[in-house]
Short mmCIF file of C-alpha atoms in Angstrom, two decimals:
data_model
loop_
_atom_site.label_atom_id
_atom_site.label_comp_id
_atom_site.label_asym_id
_atom_site.label_seq_id
_atom_site.Cartn_x
_atom_site.Cartn_y
_atom_site.Cartn_z
CA ASP A 1 -0.14 0.11 -0.26
CA ALA A 2 3.00 2.21 -0.24
CA LYS A 3 2.72 5.33 -2.44
CA THR A 4 5.59 5.33 -4.82
CA THR A 5 7.84 8.42 -5.14
CA VAL A 6 10.50 8.33 -7.66
CA GLN A 7 13.89 9.06 -5.87
CA PRO A 8 16.70 8.06 -7.98
CA PRO A 9 17.97 7.89 -10.97
CA ASP A 10 18.81 6.21 -14.38
CA ALA A 11 17.38 2.51 -13.75
CA LYS A 12 19.85 1.31 -16.38
CA MET A 13 22.83 2.60 -14.12
CA ASP A 14 21.27 1.44 -10.98
CA PRO A 15 18.97 -1.56 -10.85
CA VAL A 16 17.82 -2.57 -7.43
CA THR A 17 19.90 -4.95 -5.78
CA PRO A 18 18.54 -8.60 -5.76
CA GLN A 19 16.41 -8.90 -2.49
CA LYS A 20 18.21 -11.83 -1.34
CA SER A 21 21.22 -10.05 -1.37
CA ALA A 22 20.06 -7.25 0.73
CA THR A 23 18.77 -9.57 3.37
CA THR A 24 21.51 -11.99 3.33
CA TYR A 25 24.47 -9.77 3.23
CA ASN A 26 24.36 -7.49 6.46
CA ASN A 27 26.14 -5.80 8.65
CA PHE A 28 24.25 -5.79 12.20
CA TYR A 29 26.82 -6.79 14.94
CA GLU A 30 23.99 -7.02 17.41
CA PHE A 31 23.71 -10.61 16.00
CA GLY A 32 27.06 -11.27 14.80
CA THR A 33 29.95 -9.90 12.92
CA GLY A 34 29.47 -12.50 9.99
CA LYS A 35 27.65 -11.05 6.75
CA THR A 36 25.33 -14.07 6.83
CA ASP A 37 24.90 -13.82 11.06
CA PRO A 38 22.19 -11.52 10.98
CA SER A 39 19.90 -13.43 8.49
CA GLU A 40 20.91 -16.49 10.12
CA TYR A 41 20.44 -15.34 14.03
CA ALA A 42 17.92 -12.35 14.11
CA GLY A 43 14.99 -14.53 14.64
CA THR A 44 15.82 -13.65 18.17
CA LEU A 45 14.45 -10.11 18.20
CA LYS A 46 10.64 -9.52 19.23
CA THR A 47 9.65 -6.57 17.14
CA ARG A 48 6.04 -6.64 18.64
CA PRO A 49 5.14 -4.53 21.20
CA TRP A 50 7.59 -1.83 20.10
CA GLU A 51 8.04 1.69 21.36
CA VAL A 52 10.23 4.57 20.30
CA VAL A 53 10.88 7.27 22.61
CA VAL A 54 11.27 10.70 21.19
CA ASP A 55 12.48 13.17 23.94
CA GLY A 56 14.99 15.74 24.74
CA GLU A 57 14.83 19.25 23.71
CA VAL A 58 11.27 19.19 22.46
CA GLY A 59 8.25 20.91 23.53
CA LYS A 60 6.24 17.61 23.65
CA PRO A 61 8.06 14.76 24.30
CA MET A 62 6.28 11.54 23.17
CA THR A 63 6.46 7.94 23.16
CA PHE A 64 5.30 6.22 19.70
CA GLY A 65 4.27 2.42 19.50
CA ILE A 66 5.15 0.61 16.22
CA GLU A 67 1.49 0.90 15.27
CA ASP A 68 1.43 4.69 15.60
CA LEU A 69 4.09 4.85 13.33
CA LEU A 70 2.95 2.75 10.51
CA LYS A 71 0.06 5.37 10.44
CA PHE A 72 2.45 7.81 8.84
CA PRO A 73 2.00 7.94 5.25
CA LEU A 74 4.22 5.59 3.82
CA GLU A 75 6.17 5.69 0.60
CA GLU A 76 8.66 3.65 -1.44
CA ARG A 77 12.29 5.23 -1.81
CA ILE A 78 14.65 3.75 -3.79
CA TYR A 79 18.22 4.87 -2.35
CA ARG A 80 21.86 3.89 -3.27
CA LEU A 81 23.49 2.32 0.26
CA ARG A 82 27.01 2.67 0.48
CA CYS A 83 28.73 0.63 3.13
CA VAL A 84 31.95 2.35 4.18
CA GLU A 85 33.54 -1.30 3.34
CA ALA A 86 33.46 -0.09 -0.14
CA TRP A 87 30.54 -2.21 -1.16
CA SER A 88 26.98 -0.81 -2.09
CA MET A 89 23.24 -1.77 -3.00
CA VAL A 90 20.32 -0.29 -4.32
CA ILE A 91 17.33 -0.71 -2.03
CA PRO A 92 13.65 0.25 -2.24
CA TRP A 93 12.83 1.36 1.22
CA VAL A 94 9.05 1.83 2.46
CA GLY A 95 9.11 4.52 5.20
CA PHE A 96 8.32 8.38 5.82
CA PRO A 97 10.53 11.30 6.39
CA LEU A 98 12.10 11.57 9.82
CA ALA A 99 11.19 15.21 9.87
CA GLU A 100 7.41 14.10 10.38
CA VAL A 101 8.17 12.49 13.67
CA LEU A 102 10.43 15.53 14.65
CA LYS A 103 7.79 17.67 13.83
CA ARG A 104 5.08 16.27 15.96
CA VAL A 105 7.36 16.64 19.20
CA GLU A 106 8.17 20.39 18.41
CA PRO A 107 11.87 20.78 18.70
CA THR A 108 12.80 23.64 20.97
CA GLY A 109 15.08 26.46 19.82
CA ALA A 110 17.79 24.75 22.29
CA ALA A 111 17.61 21.59 19.72
CA LYS A 112 20.72 21.01 17.46
CA TYR A 113 21.47 17.55 17.01
CA VAL A 114 19.21 14.43 17.05
CA ALA A 115 20.36 11.16 18.91
CA PHE A 116 19.63 7.36 17.84
CA ARG A 117 19.81 4.43 19.93
CA THR A 118 19.10 0.79 19.37
CA LEU A 119 17.44 -1.68 21.41
CA HIS A 120 20.14 -2.98 24.33
CA ASP A 121 18.66 -6.32 25.06
CA PRO A 122 21.35 -9.21 24.78
CA ALA A 123 18.88 -11.80 25.22
CA GLN A 124 17.43 -10.79 21.86
CA MET A 125 20.68 -9.39 20.40
CA PRO A 126 23.42 -12.01 21.68
CA GLY A 127 26.15 -10.35 19.79
CA GLN A 128 25.65 -7.62 22.57
CA ARG A 129 27.36 -10.22 24.99
CA LEU A 130 30.44 -9.51 23.21
CA GLY A 131 32.39 -6.41 23.35
CA VAL A 132 32.68 -5.44 19.44
CA LEU A 133 31.18 -2.27 20.30
CA ASN A 134 30.27 -0.09 23.42
CA TRP A 135 26.57 -1.17 23.29
CA PRO A 136 23.74 -0.10 22.87
CA TYR A 137 24.38 1.16 19.21
CA THR A 138 24.21 4.90 18.90
CA GLU A 139 24.25 7.40 15.96
CA GLY A 140 23.41 11.15 15.27
CA LEU A 141 22.63 13.71 13.02
CA ARG A 142 22.75 17.30 12.85
CA LEU A 143 19.11 18.75 13.48
CA ASP A 144 18.89 20.18 9.65
CA GLU A 145 20.43 16.81 8.39
CA ALA A 146 17.72 14.89 10.24
CA MET A 147 14.94 17.45 9.04
CA HIS A 148 16.11 16.95 5.38
CA PRO A 149 13.21 15.23 3.25
CA LEU A 150 15.61 12.32 2.11
CA ALA A 151 16.35 11.19 5.42
CA ILE A 152 13.54 8.58 6.27
CA LEU A 153 12.73 6.02 8.74
CA ALA A 154 12.02 2.77 7.05
CA VAL A 155 9.51 0.08 8.39
CA GLY A 156 9.63 -1.83 5.01
CA MET A 157 11.73 -2.78 2.19
CA TYR A 158 10.93 -4.37 -1.29
CA GLY A 159 7.10 -3.79 -0.99
CA ASP A 160 7.24 -5.75 2.35
CA VAL A 161 7.57 -5.45 6.17
CA LEU A 162 11.11 -4.79 7.24
CA PRO A 163 13.17 -8.27 8.02
CA ASN A 164 14.66 -8.41 11.50
CA GLN A 165 18.27 -8.51 9.95
CA ASN A 166 17.65 -5.32 8.08
CA GLY A 167 16.87 -3.46 11.38
CA ALA A 168 13.23 -4.18 12.08
CA PRO A 169 10.67 -2.91 13.09
CA ILE A 170 11.97 0.80 12.29
CA ARG A 171 15.39 2.00 11.23
CA LEU A 172 16.96 5.29 9.91
CA VAL A 173 17.99 5.37 6.40
CA VAL A 174 20.52 8.52 5.40
CA PRO A 175 21.25 7.82 1.96
CA TRP A 176 24.04 10.16 1.42
CA LYS A 177 26.11 8.87 4.32
CA TYR A 178 28.08 5.66 4.76
CA GLY A 179 25.70 3.05 5.87
CA PHE A 180 26.80 2.43 9.59
CA LYS A 181 25.14 6.11 10.11
CA SER A 182 21.58 4.35 9.21
CA ILE A 183 21.35 2.85 12.89
CA LYS A 184 18.78 -0.21 12.95
CA SER A 185 16.13 -1.04 15.48
CA VAL A 186 15.60 2.24 16.90
CA VAL A 187 14.06 2.42 20.50
CA ARG A 188 15.07 6.28 21.07
CA ILE A 189 15.39 9.41 19.41
CA THR A 190 16.62 12.55 21.51
CA LEU A 191 16.96 15.71 20.60
CA THR A 192 19.93 17.52 21.97
CA LYS A 193 21.87 20.91 22.46
CA ASP A 194 25.37 19.04 21.85
CA GLN A 195 26.86 16.81 19.50
CA PRO A 196 25.86 13.15 20.73
CA PRO A 197 28.41 10.38 20.85
CA THR A 198 28.31 7.61 17.99
CA ALA A 199 29.14 4.23 18.44
CA TRP A 200 31.65 3.81 15.71
CA ASN A 201 33.02 7.18 16.44
CA ARG A 202 33.71 5.83 20.02
CA SER A 203 35.16 2.89 19.04
CA GLN A 204 37.78 4.09 16.29
CA PRO A 205 37.45 8.18 16.13
CA PHE A 206 40.34 8.30 13.34
CA GLU A 207 38.42 6.23 11.06
CA TYR A 208 34.79 7.20 11.93
CA GLY A 209 33.57 10.82 11.81
CA PHE A 210 30.75 12.12 13.18
CA TYR A 211 29.32 13.06 9.60
CA ALA A 212 30.56 10.18 7.65
CA ASN A 213 29.37 11.63 4.44
CA VAL A 214 30.15 9.32 1.44
CA ASN A 215 33.13 11.04 -0.01
CA PRO A 216 35.63 9.71 -2.44
CA ASP A 217 38.16 12.10 -1.72
CA VAL A 218 38.62 11.07 2.19
CA ASP A 219 40.11 7.77 2.34
CA HIS A 220 39.28 5.61 5.11
CA PRO A 221 42.30 4.21 6.79
CA ARG A 222 41.60 0.61 5.78
CA TRP A 223 39.53 0.93 2.73
CA SER A 224 39.97 3.41 -0.34
CA GLN A 225 36.96 5.33 -0.77
CA ALA A 226 37.36 6.46 -4.37
CA ASN A 227 35.65 3.39 -5.63
CA GLU A 228 33.21 0.46 -4.53
CA ARG A 229 31.45 -2.55 -5.84
CA ARG A 230 27.93 -2.64 -6.14
CA VAL A 231 26.89 -6.14 -4.94
CA GLY A 232 25.80 -8.51 -8.04
CA ASP A 233 28.58 -6.40 -10.12
CA PHE A 234 32.21 -7.73 -11.13
CA PHE A 235 33.81 -4.28 -11.97
CA ARG A 236 34.38 -1.83 -9.11
CA ARG A 237 32.55 1.87 -10.09
CA LYS A 238 33.80 5.31 -8.96
CA THR A 239 32.08 6.33 -5.81
CA LEU A 240 30.21 9.45 -6.14
CA ALA A 241 30.24 12.38 -3.50
CA PHE A 242 27.45 12.27 -1.15
CA ASN A 243 26.87 9.08 -2.88
CA GLY A 244 25.13 10.98 -5.85
CA TYR A 245 22.82 13.12 -3.69
CA GLY A 246 24.94 16.11 -3.70
CA GLU A 247 22.49 18.32 -5.38
CA GLU A 248 19.83 17.45 -2.96
CA VAL A 249 22.57 17.99 0.41
CA ALA A 250 25.59 19.60 -0.44
CA SER A 251 24.23 22.75 0.84
CA LEU A 252 23.91 21.47 4.09
CA TYR A 253 27.63 21.53 4.44
CA SER A 254 28.66 24.70 2.64
CA GLY A 255 31.65 26.28 4.00
CA MET A 256 32.80 23.26 6.13
CA ASP A 257 36.22 21.30 5.58
CA LEU A 258 34.83 18.20 4.88
CA ARG A 259 38.61 16.64 5.38
CA LYS A 260 38.24 17.80 8.68
CA TYR A 261 34.67 16.99 9.17
CA PHE A 262 34.64 13.47 7.96
CA MET B 1 52.23 -41.46 23.29
CA ALA B 2 52.30 -44.99 24.23
CA THR B 3 55.01 -46.91 22.25
CA GLY B 4 52.59 -48.87 20.50
CA ILE B 5 50.48 -46.27 19.01
CA ARG B 6 53.34 -44.13 18.31
CA GLN B 7 54.75 -47.03 16.17
CA THR B 8 51.69 -47.59 14.28
CA VAL B 9 51.20 -43.62 13.57
CA SER B 10 55.02 -43.64 12.50
CA ALA B 11 54.51 -46.63 10.17
CA ALA B 12 51.45 -44.73 8.63
CA LEU B 13 53.22 -41.44 8.24
CA MET B 14 56.11 -43.36 6.69
CA SER B 15 54.01 -45.47 4.11
CA ARG B 16 54.15 -44.33 0.32
CA TRP B 17 50.56 -43.26 0.39
CA ALA B 18 51.09 -40.91 3.62
CA LYS B 19 52.21 -37.50 1.50
CA PRO B 20 49.84 -37.99 -1.58
CA ALA B 21 47.11 -38.32 1.32
CA VAL B 22 48.10 -35.02 2.89
CA PHE B 23 48.65 -33.36 -0.42
CA VAL B 24 44.90 -34.27 -1.71
CA ALA B 25 43.64 -33.11 2.01
CA ALA B 26 45.27 -29.90 1.61
CA LEU B 27 43.86 -29.46 -1.65
CA LEU B 28 40.05 -29.89 -0.42
CA PRO B 29 39.91 -26.42 0.98
CA MET B 30 40.81 -24.86 -2.15
CA ALA B 31 38.48 -27.37 -4.37
CA TRP B 32 35.78 -26.55 -2.02
CA THR B 33 35.85 -22.79 -2.44
CA PHE B 34 35.87 -23.21 -6.15
CA TRP B 35 32.92 -25.34 -6.24
CA LEU B 36 31.37 -22.75 -4.05
CA ALA B 37 32.37 -19.94 -6.11
CA GLY B 38 31.11 -21.69 -9.16
CA THR B 39 27.74 -22.59 -7.78
CA GLY B 40 26.87 -19.24 -5.92
CA GLY B 41 27.75 -20.77 -2.95
CA LEU B 42 29.90 -17.86 -1.84
CA GLY B 43 27.13 -15.27 -0.66
CA ALA B 44 26.05 -11.87 -2.01
CA GLU B 45 29.79 -10.62 -2.65
CA PRO B 46 31.49 -13.87 -3.93
CA ILE B 47 34.81 -11.84 -4.39
CA ALA B 48 35.15 -10.38 -1.11
CA GLU B 49 34.08 -14.09 0.15
CA GLY B 50 36.63 -15.47 -1.96
CA VAL B 51 39.57 -13.33 -0.70
CA ARG B 52 38.63 -13.77 2.88
CA GLN B 53 38.40 -17.72 2.27
CA THR B 54 42.00 -17.97 0.69
CA GLY B 55 43.17 -15.90 3.38
CA LEU B 56 42.11 -17.72 6.35
CA TRP B 57 43.22 -21.11 4.64
CA ALA B 58 46.82 -19.26 4.10
CA LEU B 59 46.92 -18.49 7.84
CA ARG B 60 45.62 -22.06 8.66
CA PHE B 61 48.18 -23.60 6.89
CA LEU B 62 51.07 -21.41 8.07
CA LEU B 63 49.77 -22.30 11.65
CA ILE B 64 49.69 -26.18 10.99
CA ALA B 65 53.39 -25.79 9.29
CA LEU B 66 54.71 -24.07 12.48
CA ALA B 67 52.83 -26.58 14.57
CA VAL B 68 54.80 -29.42 12.76
CA THR B 69 57.88 -29.45 14.95
CA PRO B 70 56.43 -28.76 18.63
CA LEU B 71 53.97 -31.76 17.60
CA ARG B 72 56.98 -33.97 16.57
CA GLN B 73 58.47 -33.20 19.84
CA LEU B 74 55.90 -33.42 22.17
CA THR B 75 54.52 -36.67 20.75
CA ARG B 76 58.02 -38.25 19.84
CA VAL B 77 56.84 -39.16 16.36
CA PRO B 78 59.88 -37.90 13.94
CA ALA B 79 58.30 -38.97 10.74
CA LEU B 80 55.89 -35.75 11.09
CA ALA B 81 58.77 -33.79 9.98
CA ARG B 82 58.46 -35.33 6.32
CA PHE B 83 55.26 -33.16 5.85
CA ARG B 84 56.49 -29.79 7.23
CA ARG B 85 57.51 -28.47 3.80
CA MET B 86 54.53 -29.74 1.94
CA ILE B 87 52.17 -27.88 4.40
CA GLY B 88 54.52 -24.84 4.38
CA LEU B 89 54.42 -24.56 0.51
CA PHE B 90 50.54 -24.83 0.64
CA ALA B 91 50.51 -22.22 3.22
CA PHE B 92 52.35 -20.15 0.39
CA ALA B 93 49.79 -21.70 -2.34
CA TYR B 94 46.99 -20.24 -0.40
CA ALA B 95 48.58 -16.78 0.24
CA LEU B 96 49.58 -16.80 -3.53
CA LEU B 97 45.56 -17.37 -4.39
CA HIS B 98 44.71 -15.05 -1.85
CA VAL B 99 46.75 -12.12 -3.22
CA LEU B 100 45.86 -13.29 -7.14
CA THR B 101 42.17 -13.09 -5.99
CA TYR B 102 42.70 -9.53 -4.59
CA VAL B 103 44.81 -8.10 -7.27
CA GLY B 104 43.04 -9.75 -10.13
CA ILE B 105 39.57 -9.97 -9.29
CA ASP B 106 38.65 -7.58 -6.52
CA GLN B 107 40.76 -4.70 -7.88
CA PHE B 108 41.14 -6.32 -11.66
CA PHE B 109 44.55 -5.22 -11.92
CA ASP B 110 44.27 -1.92 -11.05
CA TRP B 111 48.14 -1.62 -10.15
CA ALA B 112 48.01 2.19 -9.03
CA ALA B 113 45.07 1.02 -6.63
CA VAL B 114 46.92 -1.89 -5.51
CA TRP B 115 50.19 -0.18 -4.76
CA LYS B 116 48.36 2.63 -3.18
CA ASP B 117 46.65 0.08 -0.67
CA ILE B 118 50.15 -1.41 -0.13
CA VAL B 119 51.76 1.68 0.85
CA LYS B 120 48.70 3.53 2.50
CA ARG B 121 46.74 0.71 4.50
CA PRO B 122 48.92 -0.82 7.17
CA TYR B 123 46.99 -4.09 7.33
CA ILE B 124 47.73 -4.47 3.58
CA THR B 125 51.36 -3.56 4.02
CA VAL B 126 51.86 -6.13 6.91
CA GLY B 127 50.09 -8.53 5.02
CA MET B 128 52.20 -8.15 1.84
CA GLY B 129 55.07 -8.31 4.04
CA ALA B 130 54.04 -11.82 4.87
CA PHE B 131 53.43 -12.46 1.50
CA VAL B 132 56.79 -11.49 0.37
CA ILE B 133 58.67 -13.55 3.03
CA LEU B 134 56.33 -16.74 2.02
CA THR B 135 57.46 -16.35 -1.55
CA ALA B 136 61.31 -16.37 -0.58
CA LEU B 137 60.86 -19.33 1.37
CA ALA B 138 58.91 -21.35 -1.28
CA ALA B 139 61.32 -20.32 -3.42
CA THR B 140 64.12 -21.64 -1.27
CA SER B 141 62.47 -24.74 -0.18
CA THR B 142 63.86 -27.12 -2.69
CA ASN B 143 66.98 -29.37 -1.52
CA GLY B 144 69.06 -27.96 -4.17
CA MET B 145 68.34 -24.29 -2.57
CA VAL B 146 69.48 -25.82 1.11
CA LYS B 147 72.70 -26.98 -0.57
CA ARG B 148 73.20 -23.80 -2.53
CA LEU B 149 72.71 -21.39 0.39
CA GLY B 150 74.14 -23.72 3.12
CA GLY B 151 72.67 -25.12 5.98
CA ARG B 152 73.33 -22.44 8.21
CA ARG B 153 72.17 -19.30 6.03
CA TRP B 154 69.21 -21.60 4.85
CA ARG B 155 67.76 -22.23 8.64
CA ALA B 156 68.27 -18.39 9.36
CA LEU B 157 66.34 -17.35 6.15
CA HIS B 158 63.60 -19.95 7.19
CA LYS B 159 63.46 -18.52 10.79
CA THR B 160 61.68 -15.57 9.03
CA VAL B 161 58.56 -17.78 8.72
CA PHE B 162 57.93 -16.35 12.36
CA ALA B 163 57.83 -12.83 11.18
CA ALA B 164 55.43 -14.18 8.36
CA GLY B 165 53.04 -15.93 11.06
CA LEU B 166 53.02 -12.80 13.27
CA ALA B 167 52.60 -10.61 10.08
CA GLY B 168 49.65 -12.95 8.86
CA CYS B 169 47.82 -12.52 12.21
CA PHE B 170 48.17 -9.09 12.72
CA HIS B 171 46.87 -8.63 9.25
CA TYR B 172 43.84 -10.44 10.28
CA VAL B 173 43.60 -8.40 13.80
CA MET B 174 43.95 -5.04 11.95
CA LEU B 175 41.48 -5.64 9.14
CA VAL B 176 38.43 -6.37 11.13
CA LYS B 177 36.08 -3.90 12.32
CA GLY B 178 35.68 -3.38 16.25
CA TRP B 179 36.83 -5.88 18.56
CA GLN B 180 36.17 -9.54 17.25
CA ILE B 181 37.36 -12.49 18.55
CA PRO B 182 38.21 -14.75 15.55
CA PRO B 183 41.75 -13.02 14.97
CA PHE B 184 42.95 -13.05 18.38
CA VAL B 185 42.26 -16.79 18.21
CA TYR B 186 44.97 -17.15 15.61
CA LEU B 187 47.13 -15.05 17.10
CA ALA B 188 46.90 -16.64 20.20
CA VAL B 189 47.74 -20.23 18.47
CA PHE B 190 50.75 -18.64 16.99
CA ALA B 191 51.78 -17.49 20.49
CA GLY B 192 51.20 -20.87 21.92
CA LEU B 193 53.09 -22.32 19.17
CA VAL B 194 56.37 -19.77 19.51
CA ALA B 195 55.99 -20.37 23.45
CA LEU B 196 56.31 -24.27 22.70
CA ARG B 197 59.44 -23.61 21.04
CA LEU B 198 60.82 -21.19 23.72
CA ALA B 199 60.07 -23.97 26.30
CA TRP B 200 61.65 -26.75 24.23
CA ALA B 201 64.48 -24.66 23.60
CA SER B 202 64.94 -23.07 27.40
CA PRO B 203 67.96 -24.19 29.48
CA TRP B 204 65.63 -25.97 31.77
CA ARG B 205 64.36 -28.26 29.09
CA ILE B 206 68.08 -28.78 27.27
CA ALA B 207 69.29 -29.67 31.28
CA VAL B 208 66.17 -32.17 31.45
CA ARG B 209 66.84 -33.86 28.32
CA ALA B 210 70.71 -34.13 29.09
CA GLY B 211 69.65 -35.67 32.62
CA ARG B 212 71.55 -33.02 34.41
CA GLN B 213 70.51 -30.21 36.82
CA PRO B 214 69.24 -27.24 35.17
CA ILE B 215 72.28 -25.10 33.57
CA PHE B 216 71.45 -21.66 32.65
CA SER B 217 73.26 -21.55 29.34
CA ARG B 218 72.09 -22.66 26.09
CA SER B 219 75.43 -23.51 24.98
CA GLY B 220 75.80 -27.29 24.88
CA GLY B 221 72.32 -28.24 24.08
CA ASP B 222 71.37 -29.66 20.76
#
């Protein structure tokens, strides 16, 4: 029942990634660090009931049940997804703009950033028993990034309900940033005055910046970001600045040194 | 190990079929990986998985090769030594396959990108270092090369296998994201194998073997 909006681009250049690849090749360390671990082990995650608390620098803090969130008008967004590990996919998400939720809670003038948090429950997410990262997984955006119409909360993909391994029941999708920014299985969204700590940045600050915009000119210490392999392709392709969404989002960063704020 | 069992195992290891059997067994991971690659069994990113699997097997064979001597000493089965060179060469073969997959398939012979990787990314620098060492050791692995280099120089050169082992383990530790257990398991196995050799070569051990009180000198050992 999702209304389709045409997001990208040349369908010949960017065919949608096979659903099987998108649901069996995942980074979701809460279920193990192997690429197929999430699809094999995420069955332990219980996505009902589910609540998302939205609080912080807001006029009207709210707690949304997943049923409430599913009432937002859903639309399909076909986005490129670029992982920091230099692979990429094209995924048809089903969701709604994050801005819709943020507007409901009425951010105060002091709100400058938005912090996100994944569920923390080792019984449901066995990977949290290991110290791969400081659990729970946290992420953050500047408020203007979060309000950008391309930033969505997804509840589905490929016209179906979001599979557990892809971040059910609700996840962030920020297509112009590396995939790790698009936090999965969100339980809390907090508007803050200060830049919030984020999981990968806390773990290895020299490798993972707060902004993490897709940028072929700024190398990750372990992976060249100049090119990427689209999952299913043989040859690598050049990586696009802002993952190809520069026209829409580059103005958010005008005047910023993106080598420093990587 | 009980004498009877030791004799049986030794006889089996000395049989004319032992080396071909080990050779075929060592080829199985390669055959399995090729089979998976040909049947879509390597998952959504078969190239990345191929690079990963060949690298893991290179490291495994390197650790097995390093385990031969301690195992021979612990079990007192000298026949194990017959297999050390072959296993070491398989470590090199898998490492070669790993590098070829990375250079030829993953990067599709983009030499500029490969060179940038080698100089800019410490985990690749370290991995390439291990590969260079293994190449030198494979090239000097023949009886003829032992003669040509002379026993002492040959042994000194082949001691660098420990540098290759350490570099291989660190290559793995450095390339994973966050704190993951598996690379540290490999590193711990490597450290254990080195510790066994040091323990075996210690003055205390030498003294025990010689049936004397500990002497705190290594001279006069074996």
